[in-house]
CSV table of C-alpha atoms in Angstrom, one decimal:
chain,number,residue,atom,x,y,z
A,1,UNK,CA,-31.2,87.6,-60.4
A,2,UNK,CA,-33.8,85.1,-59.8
A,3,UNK,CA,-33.5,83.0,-56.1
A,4,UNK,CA,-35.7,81.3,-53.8
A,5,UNK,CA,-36.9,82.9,-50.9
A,6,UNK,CA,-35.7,80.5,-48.6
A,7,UNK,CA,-32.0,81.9,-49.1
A,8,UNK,CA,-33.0,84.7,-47.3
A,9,UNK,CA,-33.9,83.5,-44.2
A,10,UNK,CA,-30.9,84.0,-42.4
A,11,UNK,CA,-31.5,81.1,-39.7
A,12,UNK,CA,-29.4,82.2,-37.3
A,13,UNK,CA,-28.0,84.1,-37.8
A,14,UNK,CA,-25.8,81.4,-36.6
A,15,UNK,CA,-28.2,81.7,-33.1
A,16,UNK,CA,-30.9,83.9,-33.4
A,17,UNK,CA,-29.9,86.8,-33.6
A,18,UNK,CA,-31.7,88.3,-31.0
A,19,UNK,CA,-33.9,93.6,-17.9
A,20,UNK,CA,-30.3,93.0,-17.3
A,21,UNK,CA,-30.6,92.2,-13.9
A,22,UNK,CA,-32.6,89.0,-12.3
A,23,UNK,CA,-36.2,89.7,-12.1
A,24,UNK,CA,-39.6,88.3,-11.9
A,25,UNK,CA,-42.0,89.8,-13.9
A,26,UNK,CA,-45.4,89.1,-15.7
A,27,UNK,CA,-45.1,86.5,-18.6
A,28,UNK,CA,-48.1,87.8,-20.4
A,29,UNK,CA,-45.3,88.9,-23.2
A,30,UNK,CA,-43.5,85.4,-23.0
A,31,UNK,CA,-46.9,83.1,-23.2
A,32,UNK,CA,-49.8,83.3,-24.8
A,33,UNK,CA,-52.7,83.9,-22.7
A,34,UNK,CA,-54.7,82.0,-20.8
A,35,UNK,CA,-58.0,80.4,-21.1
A,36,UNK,CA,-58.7,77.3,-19.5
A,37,UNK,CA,-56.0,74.8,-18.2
A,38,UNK,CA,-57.8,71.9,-20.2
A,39,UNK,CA,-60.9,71.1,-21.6
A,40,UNK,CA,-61.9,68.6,-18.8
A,41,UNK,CA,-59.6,69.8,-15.5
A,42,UNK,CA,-58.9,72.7,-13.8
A,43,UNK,CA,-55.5,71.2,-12.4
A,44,UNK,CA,-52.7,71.5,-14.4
A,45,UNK,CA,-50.9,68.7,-13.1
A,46,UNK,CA,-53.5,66.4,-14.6
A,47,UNK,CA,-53.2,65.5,-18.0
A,48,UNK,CA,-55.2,62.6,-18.6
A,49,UNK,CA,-57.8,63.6,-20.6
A,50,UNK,CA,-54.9,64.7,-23.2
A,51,UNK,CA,-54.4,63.2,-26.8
A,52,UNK,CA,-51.8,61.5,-27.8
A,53,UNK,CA,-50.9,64.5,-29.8
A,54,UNK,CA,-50.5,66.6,-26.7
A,55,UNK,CA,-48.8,64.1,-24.6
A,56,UNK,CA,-46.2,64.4,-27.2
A,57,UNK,CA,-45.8,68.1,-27.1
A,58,UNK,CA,-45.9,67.9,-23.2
A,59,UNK,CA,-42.8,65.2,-23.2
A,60,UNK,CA,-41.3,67.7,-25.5
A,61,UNK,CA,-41.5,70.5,-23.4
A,62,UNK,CA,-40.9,68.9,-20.4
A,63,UNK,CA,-37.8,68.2,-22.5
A,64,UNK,CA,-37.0,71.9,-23.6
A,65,UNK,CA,-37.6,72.8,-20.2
A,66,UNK,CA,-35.0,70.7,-18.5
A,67,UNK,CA,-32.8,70.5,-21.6
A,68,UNK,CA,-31.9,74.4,-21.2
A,69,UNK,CA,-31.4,73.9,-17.2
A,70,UNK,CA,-29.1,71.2,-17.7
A,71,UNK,CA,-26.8,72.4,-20.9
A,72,UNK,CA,-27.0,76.4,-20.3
A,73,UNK,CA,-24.0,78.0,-18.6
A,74,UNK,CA,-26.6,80.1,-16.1
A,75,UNK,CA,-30.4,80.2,-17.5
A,76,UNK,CA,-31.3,82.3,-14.1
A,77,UNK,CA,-29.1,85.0,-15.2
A,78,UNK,CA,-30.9,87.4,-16.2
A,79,UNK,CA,-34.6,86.0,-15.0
A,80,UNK,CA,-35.2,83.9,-12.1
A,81,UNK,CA,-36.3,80.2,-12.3
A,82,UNK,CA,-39.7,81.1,-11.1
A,83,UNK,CA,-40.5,82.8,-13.9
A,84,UNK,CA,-39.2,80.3,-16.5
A,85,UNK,CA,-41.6,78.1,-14.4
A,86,UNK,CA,-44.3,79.7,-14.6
A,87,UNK,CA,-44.1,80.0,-18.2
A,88,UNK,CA,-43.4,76.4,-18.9
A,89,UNK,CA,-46.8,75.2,-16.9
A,90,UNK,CA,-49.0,77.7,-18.5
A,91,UNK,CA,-47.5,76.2,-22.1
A,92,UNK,CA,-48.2,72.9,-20.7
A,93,UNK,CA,-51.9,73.7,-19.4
A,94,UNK,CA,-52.6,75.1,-22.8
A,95,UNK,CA,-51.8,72.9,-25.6
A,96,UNK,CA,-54.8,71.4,-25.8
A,97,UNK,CA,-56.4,74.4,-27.2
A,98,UNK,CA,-53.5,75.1,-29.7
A,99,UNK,CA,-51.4,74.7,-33.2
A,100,UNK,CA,-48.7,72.9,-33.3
A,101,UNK,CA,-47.5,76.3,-34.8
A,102,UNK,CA,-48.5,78.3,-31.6
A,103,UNK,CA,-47.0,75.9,-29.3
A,104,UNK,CA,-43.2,76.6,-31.7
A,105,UNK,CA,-44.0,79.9,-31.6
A,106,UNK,CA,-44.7,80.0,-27.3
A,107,UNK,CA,-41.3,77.9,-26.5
A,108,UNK,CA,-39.1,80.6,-29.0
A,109,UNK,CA,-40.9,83.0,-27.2
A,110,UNK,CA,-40.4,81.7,-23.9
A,111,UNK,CA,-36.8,80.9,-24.3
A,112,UNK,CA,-36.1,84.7,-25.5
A,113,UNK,CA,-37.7,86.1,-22.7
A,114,UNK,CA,-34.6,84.8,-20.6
A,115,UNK,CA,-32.6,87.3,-22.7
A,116,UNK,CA,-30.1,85.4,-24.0
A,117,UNK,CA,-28.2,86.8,-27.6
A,118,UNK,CA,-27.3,83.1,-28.2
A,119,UNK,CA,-30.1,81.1,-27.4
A,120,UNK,CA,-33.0,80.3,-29.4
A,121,UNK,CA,-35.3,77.4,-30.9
A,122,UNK,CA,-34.8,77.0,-34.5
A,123,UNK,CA,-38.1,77.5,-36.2
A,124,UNK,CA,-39.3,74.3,-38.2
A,125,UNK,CA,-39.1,74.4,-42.2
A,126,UNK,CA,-42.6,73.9,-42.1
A,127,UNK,CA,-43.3,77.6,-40.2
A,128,UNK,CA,-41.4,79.1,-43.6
A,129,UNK,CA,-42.6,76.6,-46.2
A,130,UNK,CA,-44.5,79.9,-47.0
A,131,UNK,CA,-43.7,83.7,-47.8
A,132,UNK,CA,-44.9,87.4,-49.1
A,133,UNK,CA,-43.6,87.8,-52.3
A,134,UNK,CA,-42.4,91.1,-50.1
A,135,UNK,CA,-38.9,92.7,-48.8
A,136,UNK,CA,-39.5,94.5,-45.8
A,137,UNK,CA,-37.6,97.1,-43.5
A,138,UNK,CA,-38.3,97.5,-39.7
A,139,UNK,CA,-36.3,101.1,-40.0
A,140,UNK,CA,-35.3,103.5,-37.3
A,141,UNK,CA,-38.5,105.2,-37.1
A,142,UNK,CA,-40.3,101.9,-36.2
A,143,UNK,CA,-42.5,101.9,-38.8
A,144,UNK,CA,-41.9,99.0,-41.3
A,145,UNK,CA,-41.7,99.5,-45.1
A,146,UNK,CA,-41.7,97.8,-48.6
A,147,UNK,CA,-38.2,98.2,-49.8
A,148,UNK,CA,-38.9,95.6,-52.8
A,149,UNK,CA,-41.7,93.7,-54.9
A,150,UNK,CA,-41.2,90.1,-56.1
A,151,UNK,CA,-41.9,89.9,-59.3
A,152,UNK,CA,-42.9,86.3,-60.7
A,153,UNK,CA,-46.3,83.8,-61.6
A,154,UNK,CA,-47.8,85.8,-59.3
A,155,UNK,CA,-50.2,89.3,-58.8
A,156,UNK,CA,-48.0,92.2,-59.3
A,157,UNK,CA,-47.4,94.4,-56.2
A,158,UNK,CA,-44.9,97.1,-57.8
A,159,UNK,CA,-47.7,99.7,-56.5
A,160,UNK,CA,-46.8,99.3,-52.5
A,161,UNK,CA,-42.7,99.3,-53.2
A,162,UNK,CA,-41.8,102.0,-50.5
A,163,UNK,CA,-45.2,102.1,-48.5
A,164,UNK,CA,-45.4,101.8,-45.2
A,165,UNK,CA,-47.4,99.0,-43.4
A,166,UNK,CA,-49.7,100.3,-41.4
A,167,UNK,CA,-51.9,97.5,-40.4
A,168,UNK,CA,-52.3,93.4,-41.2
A,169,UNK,CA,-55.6,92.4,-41.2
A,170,UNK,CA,-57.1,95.6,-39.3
A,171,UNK,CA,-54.2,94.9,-36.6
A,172,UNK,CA,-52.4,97.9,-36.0
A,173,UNK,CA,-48.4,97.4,-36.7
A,174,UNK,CA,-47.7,98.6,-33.3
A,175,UNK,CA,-50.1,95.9,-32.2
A,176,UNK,CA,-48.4,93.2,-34.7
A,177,UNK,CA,-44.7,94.1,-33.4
A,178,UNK,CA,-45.4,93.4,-30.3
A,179,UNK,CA,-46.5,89.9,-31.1
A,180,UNK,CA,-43.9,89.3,-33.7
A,181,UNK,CA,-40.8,90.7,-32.0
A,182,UNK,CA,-40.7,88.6,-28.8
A,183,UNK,CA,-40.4,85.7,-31.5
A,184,UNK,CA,-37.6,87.5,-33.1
A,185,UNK,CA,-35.1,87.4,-30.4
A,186,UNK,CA,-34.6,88.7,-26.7
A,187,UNK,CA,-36.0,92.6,-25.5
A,188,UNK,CA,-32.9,93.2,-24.8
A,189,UNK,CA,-31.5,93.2,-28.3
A,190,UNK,CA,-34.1,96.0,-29.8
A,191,UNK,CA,-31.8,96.7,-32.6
A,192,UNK,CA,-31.8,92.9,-33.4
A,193,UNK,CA,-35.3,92.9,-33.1
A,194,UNK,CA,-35.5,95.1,-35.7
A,195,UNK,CA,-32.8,93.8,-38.2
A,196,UNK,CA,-34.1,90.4,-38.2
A,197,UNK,CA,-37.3,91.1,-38.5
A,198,UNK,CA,-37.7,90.5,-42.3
A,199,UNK,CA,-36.1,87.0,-41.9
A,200,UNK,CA,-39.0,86.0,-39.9
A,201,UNK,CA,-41.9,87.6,-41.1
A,202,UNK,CA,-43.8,84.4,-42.2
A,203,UNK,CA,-47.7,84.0,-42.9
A,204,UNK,CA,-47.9,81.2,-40.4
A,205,UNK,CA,-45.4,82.7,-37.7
A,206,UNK,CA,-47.8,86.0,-38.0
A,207,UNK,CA,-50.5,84.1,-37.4
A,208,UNK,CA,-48.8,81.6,-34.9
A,209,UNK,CA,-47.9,84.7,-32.8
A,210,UNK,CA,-51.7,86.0,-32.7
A,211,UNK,CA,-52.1,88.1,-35.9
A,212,UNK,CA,-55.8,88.1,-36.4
A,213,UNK,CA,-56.4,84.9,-38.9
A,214,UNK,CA,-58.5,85.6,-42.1
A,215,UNK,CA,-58.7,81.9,-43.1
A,216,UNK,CA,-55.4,82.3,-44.5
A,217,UNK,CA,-55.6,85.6,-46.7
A,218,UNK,CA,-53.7,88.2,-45.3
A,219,UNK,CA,-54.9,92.0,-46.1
A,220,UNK,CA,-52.0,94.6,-45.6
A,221,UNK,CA,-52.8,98.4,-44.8
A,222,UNK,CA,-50.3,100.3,-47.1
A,223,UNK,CA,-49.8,104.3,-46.7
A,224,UNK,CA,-48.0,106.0,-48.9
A,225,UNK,CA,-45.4,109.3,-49.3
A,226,UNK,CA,-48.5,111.4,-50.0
A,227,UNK,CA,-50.0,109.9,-46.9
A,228,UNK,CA,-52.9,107.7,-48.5
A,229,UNK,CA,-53.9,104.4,-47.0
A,230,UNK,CA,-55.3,101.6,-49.5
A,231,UNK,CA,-55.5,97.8,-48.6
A,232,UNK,CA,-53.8,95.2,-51.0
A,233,UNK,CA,-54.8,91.3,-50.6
A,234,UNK,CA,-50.9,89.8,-50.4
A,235,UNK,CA,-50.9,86.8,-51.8
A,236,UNK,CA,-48.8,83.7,-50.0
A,237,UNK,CA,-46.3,81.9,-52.4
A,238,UNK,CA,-44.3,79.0,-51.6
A,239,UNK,CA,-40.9,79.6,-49.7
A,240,UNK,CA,-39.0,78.6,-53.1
A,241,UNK,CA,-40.7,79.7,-55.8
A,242,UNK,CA,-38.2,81.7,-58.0
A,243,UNK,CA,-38.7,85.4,-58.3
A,244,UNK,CA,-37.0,88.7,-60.2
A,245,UNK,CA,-36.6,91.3,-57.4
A,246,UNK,CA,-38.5,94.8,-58.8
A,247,UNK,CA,-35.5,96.8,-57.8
A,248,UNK,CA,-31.8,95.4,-57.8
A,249,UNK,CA,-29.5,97.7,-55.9
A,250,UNK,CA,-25.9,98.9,-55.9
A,251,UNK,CA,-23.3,96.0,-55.1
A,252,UNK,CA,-21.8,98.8,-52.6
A,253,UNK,CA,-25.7,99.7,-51.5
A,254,UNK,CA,-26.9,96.4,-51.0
A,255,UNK,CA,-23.6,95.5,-48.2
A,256,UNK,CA,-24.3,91.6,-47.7
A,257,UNK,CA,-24.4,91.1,-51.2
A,258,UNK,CA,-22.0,87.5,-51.3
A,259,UNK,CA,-19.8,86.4,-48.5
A,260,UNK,CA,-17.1,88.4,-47.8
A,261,UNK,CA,-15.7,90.5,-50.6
A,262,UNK,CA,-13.5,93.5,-50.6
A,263,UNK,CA,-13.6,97.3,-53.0
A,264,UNK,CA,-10.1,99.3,-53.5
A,265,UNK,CA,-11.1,102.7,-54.7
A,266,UNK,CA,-7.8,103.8,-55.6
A,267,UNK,CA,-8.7,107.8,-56.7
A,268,UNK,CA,-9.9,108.3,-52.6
A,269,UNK,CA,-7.1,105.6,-51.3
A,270,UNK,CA,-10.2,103.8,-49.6
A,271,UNK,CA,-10.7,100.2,-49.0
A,272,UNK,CA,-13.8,99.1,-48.3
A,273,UNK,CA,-14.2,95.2,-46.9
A,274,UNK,CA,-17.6,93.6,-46.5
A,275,UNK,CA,-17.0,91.3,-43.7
A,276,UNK,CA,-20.2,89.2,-43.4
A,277,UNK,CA,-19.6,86.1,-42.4
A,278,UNK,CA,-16.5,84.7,-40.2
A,279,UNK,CA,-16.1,81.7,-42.4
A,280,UNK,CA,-13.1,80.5,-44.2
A,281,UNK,CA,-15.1,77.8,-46.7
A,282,UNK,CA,-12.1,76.7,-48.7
A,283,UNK,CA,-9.8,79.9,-47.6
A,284,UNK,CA,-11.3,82.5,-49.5
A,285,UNK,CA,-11.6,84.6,-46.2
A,286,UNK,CA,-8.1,84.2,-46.2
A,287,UNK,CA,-7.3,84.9,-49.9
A,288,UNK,CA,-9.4,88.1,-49.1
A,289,UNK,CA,-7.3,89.3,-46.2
A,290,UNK,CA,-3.9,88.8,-47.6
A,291,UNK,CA,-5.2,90.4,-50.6
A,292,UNK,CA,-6.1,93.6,-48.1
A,293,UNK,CA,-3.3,92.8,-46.4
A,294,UNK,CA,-1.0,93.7,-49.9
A,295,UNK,CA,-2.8,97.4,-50.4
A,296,UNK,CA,-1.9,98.0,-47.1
A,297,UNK,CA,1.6,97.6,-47.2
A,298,UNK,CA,2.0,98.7,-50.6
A,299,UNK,CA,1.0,101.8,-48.2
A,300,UNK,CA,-2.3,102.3,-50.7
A,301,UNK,CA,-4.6,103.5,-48.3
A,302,UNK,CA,-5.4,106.2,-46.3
A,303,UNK,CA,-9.2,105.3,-45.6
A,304,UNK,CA,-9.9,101.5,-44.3
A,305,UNK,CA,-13.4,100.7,-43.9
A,306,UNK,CA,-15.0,97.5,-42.4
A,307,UNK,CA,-18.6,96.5,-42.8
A,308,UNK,CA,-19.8,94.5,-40.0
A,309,UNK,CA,-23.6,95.4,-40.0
A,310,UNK,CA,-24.6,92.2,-41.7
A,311,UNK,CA,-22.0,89.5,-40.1
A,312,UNK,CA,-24.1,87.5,-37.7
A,313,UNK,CA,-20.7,85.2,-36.3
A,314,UNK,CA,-19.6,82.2,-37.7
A,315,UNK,CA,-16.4,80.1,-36.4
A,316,UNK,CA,-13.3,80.7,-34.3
A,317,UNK,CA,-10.3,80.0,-37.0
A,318,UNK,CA,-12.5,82.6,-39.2
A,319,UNK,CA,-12.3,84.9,-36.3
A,320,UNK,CA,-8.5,83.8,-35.6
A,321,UNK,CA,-7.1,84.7,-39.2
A,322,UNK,CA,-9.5,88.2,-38.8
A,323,UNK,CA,-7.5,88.9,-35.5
A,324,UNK,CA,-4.4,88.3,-37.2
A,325,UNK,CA,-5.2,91.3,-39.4
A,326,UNK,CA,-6.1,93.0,-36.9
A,327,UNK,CA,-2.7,92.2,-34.8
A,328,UNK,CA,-1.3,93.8,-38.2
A,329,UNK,CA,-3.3,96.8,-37.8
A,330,UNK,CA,-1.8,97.5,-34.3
A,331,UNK,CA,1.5,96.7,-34.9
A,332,UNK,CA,1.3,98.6,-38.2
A,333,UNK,CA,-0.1,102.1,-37.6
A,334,UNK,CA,0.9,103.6,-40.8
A,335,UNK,CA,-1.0,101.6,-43.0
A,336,UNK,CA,-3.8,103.5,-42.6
A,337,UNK,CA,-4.9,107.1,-41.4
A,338,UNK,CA,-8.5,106.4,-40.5
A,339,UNK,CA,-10.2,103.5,-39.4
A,340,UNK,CA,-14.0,103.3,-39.8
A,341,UNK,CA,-16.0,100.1,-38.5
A,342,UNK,CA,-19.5,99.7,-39.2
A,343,UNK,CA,-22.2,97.6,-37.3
A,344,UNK,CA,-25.9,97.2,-36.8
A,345,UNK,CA,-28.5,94.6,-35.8
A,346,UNK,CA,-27.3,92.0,-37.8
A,347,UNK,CA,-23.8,92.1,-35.7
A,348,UNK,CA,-23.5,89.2,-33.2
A,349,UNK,CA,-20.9,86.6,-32.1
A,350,UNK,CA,-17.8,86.7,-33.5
A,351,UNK,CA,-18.7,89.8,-35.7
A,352,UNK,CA,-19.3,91.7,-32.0
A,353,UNK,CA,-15.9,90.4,-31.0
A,354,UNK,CA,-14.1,91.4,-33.6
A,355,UNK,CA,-15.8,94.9,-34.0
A,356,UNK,CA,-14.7,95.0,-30.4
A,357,UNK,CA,-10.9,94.4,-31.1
A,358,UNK,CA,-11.0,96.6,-34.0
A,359,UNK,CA,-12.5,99.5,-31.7
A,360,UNK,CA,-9.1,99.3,-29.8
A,361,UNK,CA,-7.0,100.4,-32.9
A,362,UNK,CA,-5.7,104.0,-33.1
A,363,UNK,CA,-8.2,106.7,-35.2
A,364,UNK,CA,-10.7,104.1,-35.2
A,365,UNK,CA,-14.3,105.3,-35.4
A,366,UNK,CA,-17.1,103.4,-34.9
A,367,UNK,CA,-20.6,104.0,-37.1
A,368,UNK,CA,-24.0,102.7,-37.8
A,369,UNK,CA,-26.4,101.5,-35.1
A,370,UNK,CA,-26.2,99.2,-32.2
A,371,UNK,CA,-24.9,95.9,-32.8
A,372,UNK,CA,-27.3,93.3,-32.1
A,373,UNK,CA,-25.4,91.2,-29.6
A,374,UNK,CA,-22.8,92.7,-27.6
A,375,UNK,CA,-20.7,92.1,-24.4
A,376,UNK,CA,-20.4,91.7,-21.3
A,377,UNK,CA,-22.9,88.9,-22.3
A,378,UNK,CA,-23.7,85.4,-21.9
A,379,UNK,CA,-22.7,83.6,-25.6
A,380,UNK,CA,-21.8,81.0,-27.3
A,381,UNK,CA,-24.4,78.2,-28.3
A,382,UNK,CA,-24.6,74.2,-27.9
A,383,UNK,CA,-27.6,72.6,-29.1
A,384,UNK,CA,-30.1,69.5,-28.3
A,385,UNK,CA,-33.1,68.1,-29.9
A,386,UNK,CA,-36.8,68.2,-28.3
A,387,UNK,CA,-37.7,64.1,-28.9
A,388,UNK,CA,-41.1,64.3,-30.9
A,389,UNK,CA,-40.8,67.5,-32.7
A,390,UNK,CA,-37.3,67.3,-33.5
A,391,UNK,CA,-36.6,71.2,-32.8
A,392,UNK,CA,-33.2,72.3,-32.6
A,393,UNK,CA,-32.6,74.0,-29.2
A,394,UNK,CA,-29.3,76.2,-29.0
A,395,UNK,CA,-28.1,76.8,-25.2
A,396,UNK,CA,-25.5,79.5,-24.4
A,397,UNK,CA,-22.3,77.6,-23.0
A,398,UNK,CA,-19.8,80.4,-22.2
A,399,UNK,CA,-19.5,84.1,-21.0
A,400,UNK,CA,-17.6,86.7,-22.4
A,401,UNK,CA,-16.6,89.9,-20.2
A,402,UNK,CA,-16.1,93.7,-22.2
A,403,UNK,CA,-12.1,93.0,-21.9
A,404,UNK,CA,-13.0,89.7,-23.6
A,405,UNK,CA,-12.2,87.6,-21.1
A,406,UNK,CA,-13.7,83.9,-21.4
A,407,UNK,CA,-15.5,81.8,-18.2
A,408,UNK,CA,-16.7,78.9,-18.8
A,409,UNK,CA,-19.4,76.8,-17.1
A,410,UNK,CA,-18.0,76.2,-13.7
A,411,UNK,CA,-16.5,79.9,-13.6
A,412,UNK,CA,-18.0,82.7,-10.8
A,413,UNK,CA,-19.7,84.9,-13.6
A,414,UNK,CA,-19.0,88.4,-13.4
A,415,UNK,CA,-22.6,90.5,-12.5
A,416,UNK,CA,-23.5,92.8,-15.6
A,417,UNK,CA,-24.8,96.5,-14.6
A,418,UNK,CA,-28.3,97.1,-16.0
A,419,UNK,CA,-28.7,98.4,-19.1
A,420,UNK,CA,-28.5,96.9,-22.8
A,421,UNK,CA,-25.7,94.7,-22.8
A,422,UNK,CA,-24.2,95.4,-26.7
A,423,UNK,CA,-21.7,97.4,-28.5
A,424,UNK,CA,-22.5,101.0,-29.3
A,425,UNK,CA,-21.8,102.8,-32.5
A,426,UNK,CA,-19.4,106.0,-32.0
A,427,UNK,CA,-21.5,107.7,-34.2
A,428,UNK,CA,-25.3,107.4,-35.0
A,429,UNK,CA,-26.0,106.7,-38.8
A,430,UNK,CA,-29.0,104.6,-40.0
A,431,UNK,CA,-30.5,104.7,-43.4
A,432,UNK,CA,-34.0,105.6,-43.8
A,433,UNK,CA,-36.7,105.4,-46.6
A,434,UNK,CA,-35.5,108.1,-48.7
A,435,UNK,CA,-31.9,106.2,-48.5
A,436,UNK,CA,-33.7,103.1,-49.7
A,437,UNK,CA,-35.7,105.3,-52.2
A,438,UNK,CA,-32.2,107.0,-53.5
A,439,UNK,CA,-29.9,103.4,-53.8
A,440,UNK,CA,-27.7,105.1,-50.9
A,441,UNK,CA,-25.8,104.1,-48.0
A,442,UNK,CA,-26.1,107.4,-45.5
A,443,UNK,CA,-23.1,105.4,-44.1
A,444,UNK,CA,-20.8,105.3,-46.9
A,445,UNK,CA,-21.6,108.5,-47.9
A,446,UNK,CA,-21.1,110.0,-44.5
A,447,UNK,CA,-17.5,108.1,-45.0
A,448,UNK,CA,-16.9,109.8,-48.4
A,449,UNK,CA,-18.0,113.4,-47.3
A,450,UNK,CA,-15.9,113.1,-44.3
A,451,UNK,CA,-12.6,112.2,-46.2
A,452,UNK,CA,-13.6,115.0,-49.2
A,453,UNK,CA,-13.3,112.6,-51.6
């Protein structure tokens, strides 16, 4: 199936995807590092030796800066204002001596580090106007792997399909991670991190976030199952060239394969629904749940199964008519024996929420890894524009408690305990290399095996 490559890029994951208790701390992580303040002052009030260029990118962080502490529900949540601060001046006293992509990369960056699920700064189309003709996986083991090869007008790189990266341009992928990540989304959301790292992992965003820069050639370490290392030159494509994936997996495998879609496997009386977006685009969410909604009364299964590891959110009348099934559910506790809800890093927003009301159902179990946004948390997203660059800006405007109650801006916020504020699977299941290697879903079958089917 031939697509471009900027389909992929799963831009936000309706909101990016991505310490729970008010701290200060050092901003080394948040902000790249410090030089100079300016090529002609020491004092980082003074800008006047500053091109027009830069004035531009100092109005518009000036605006970012206030933007968030005017629109956000509570931006000193998690971090204290001094540290935002702090942050913001050393941008400011710096971007003289950078990119325009650095100084994108530094305010996602800086933004994150307030740990927010729901608040980001979309990425420009120019940071993703190019790609690797690569499909990577950041998997449990924290090493990152090829789990397919594009194959198109372009050099062939079948021979690294299932290698791990061990190094870009002789930077150790630990090293590269920790430069990459922050960009991703917030530290607190390590499993979202590491989901939605394939959706940003850009030439200029790598090099932007402090990869070592080759004069824009990129040379990957690759090790393989026997263990040898060999370097490959990976060739940048544009972000919509067409392409033939190497490998095209299972419909059942490959989970966010279309929108939301739905499998009756009537010999193990097991429905299977792949909810991955909450999005009702001319009611075929709907036609989809009254169709599920027929098996179950016709009392067809025994075994009901919902996917939520790659539903980032979407809109409340999706989430409305999936509650309604759920409502069902409860009232209905013979239409099913067991309940099994899957999530992962990909699960945020309204996927969280309703993973959260389906947790309440009887025999419900929950599987996969931790979602990537969970609650009690700070969520919900408004947006505003920065003046001169025109970056999108999304602000968290509510709070949502663990018994899903709703305050709103205004409202005393409820103090979260520390600790990782998401939803935790039940039972631990993530799929590794040899899962990739075999077309399988450890999940799934862990599902199938249980139910002796």
């Amino acid at each position: 199936m031939r697509v471009q490559i900027a389909v992929i890029v799963l831009l936000i994951l309706l909101s990016s995807v991505l310490g729970n208790y008010r701290q200060e701390e050092d901003a080394s992580t948040s902000a790249p590092p410090t030089e100079s303040l300016s090529p002609e002052t020491d004092s980082p009030e003074d800008y006047s030796h500053y091109s027009e260029r830069d004035l531009l990118w100092l109005e518009d962080i000036e605006a970012f800066s206030q933007g968030y502490k005017t629109n956000h529900i509570d931006l000193f949540y998690w971090r204290d204002e001094a540290f935002f601060d702090r942050q913001v001046e050393e941008l400011k006293a710096q971007v003289w001596n950078m990119t325009d992509d650095e100084i994108e990369v530094s305010l996602r960056r800086i933004i994150h580090s307030m740990q927010f699920s729901s608040s980001t700064l979309n990425l420009s189309s120019g940071m993703m106007s190019v790609a690797f003709p690569l499909q990577l996986r950041l998997l449990e083991d924290n090493k990152v792997y090829v789990i397919n090869t594009a194959e198109g007008d372009f050099t062939d790189y079948s021979d690294c399909l299932y290698a791990e990266i061990t190094a870009i341009n002789g930077m150790p992928m630990k090293e590269v991670l920790d430069l990459v990540l922050p960009v991703v989304n917030a530290q607190r959301y390590p499993n979202a991190q590491r989901a939605c790292l394939p959706y940003y992992f850009y030439p200029r965003l790598l090099t932007a976030a402090g990869v070592p820069d080759q004069d824009g050639s990129f040379t990957f370490t690759f090790q393989n199952e026997a263990g040898e290392s060999y370097e490959r030159i990976i060739e940048t494509i544009p972000s919509d060239a067409e392409y033939q994936w190497s490998v095209e997996y299972s419909m059942l495998f490959t989970t966010d394969v279309g929108s939301n879609w739905y499998e009756f496997r009537e010999d193990e009386a097991l429905l299977y629904f792949a909810c991955n977006i909450c999005s009702n685009q001319d009611g075929a969410l709907q036609q989809t749940l009254d169709e599920i909604l027929e098996h179950l009364k016709e009392r067809e299964v025994d075994t009901l199964v919902m996917d939520l590891r790659n539903n980032p959110g979407g809109y409340e009348g999706a989430l409305y008519a999936l509650s309604l099934l759920a409502d069902n559910l409860r009232l209905n506790p013979s239409y099913y024996q067991e309940l099994y809800i899957i999530i992962g890093g990909i699960t945020n927003s309204a996927g969280s929420i309703y993973a959260m009301e389906l947790r309440q159902l009887d025999n419900s179990v929950v599987l996969g890894t931790p979602a990537g946004g969970g609650y009690p948390d700070i969520t919900a997203s408004g947006a505003f524009t920065l003046p001169n660059s025109g970056l999108e800006c999304l602000y968290s405007t509510s709070f949502l408690s663990g018994d899903l109650t709703w305050y709103q801006a205004g409202d005393t916020l409820p103090q979260i305990e520390p600790g990782i504020s998401t939803i935790e699977p039940d039972i631990y299941i993530a799929n590794d290399i040899d899962a990739w290697k075999g077309q399988y879903d450890n999940v799934l079958n862990y599902i199938l095996e249980a139910g002796s089917y």
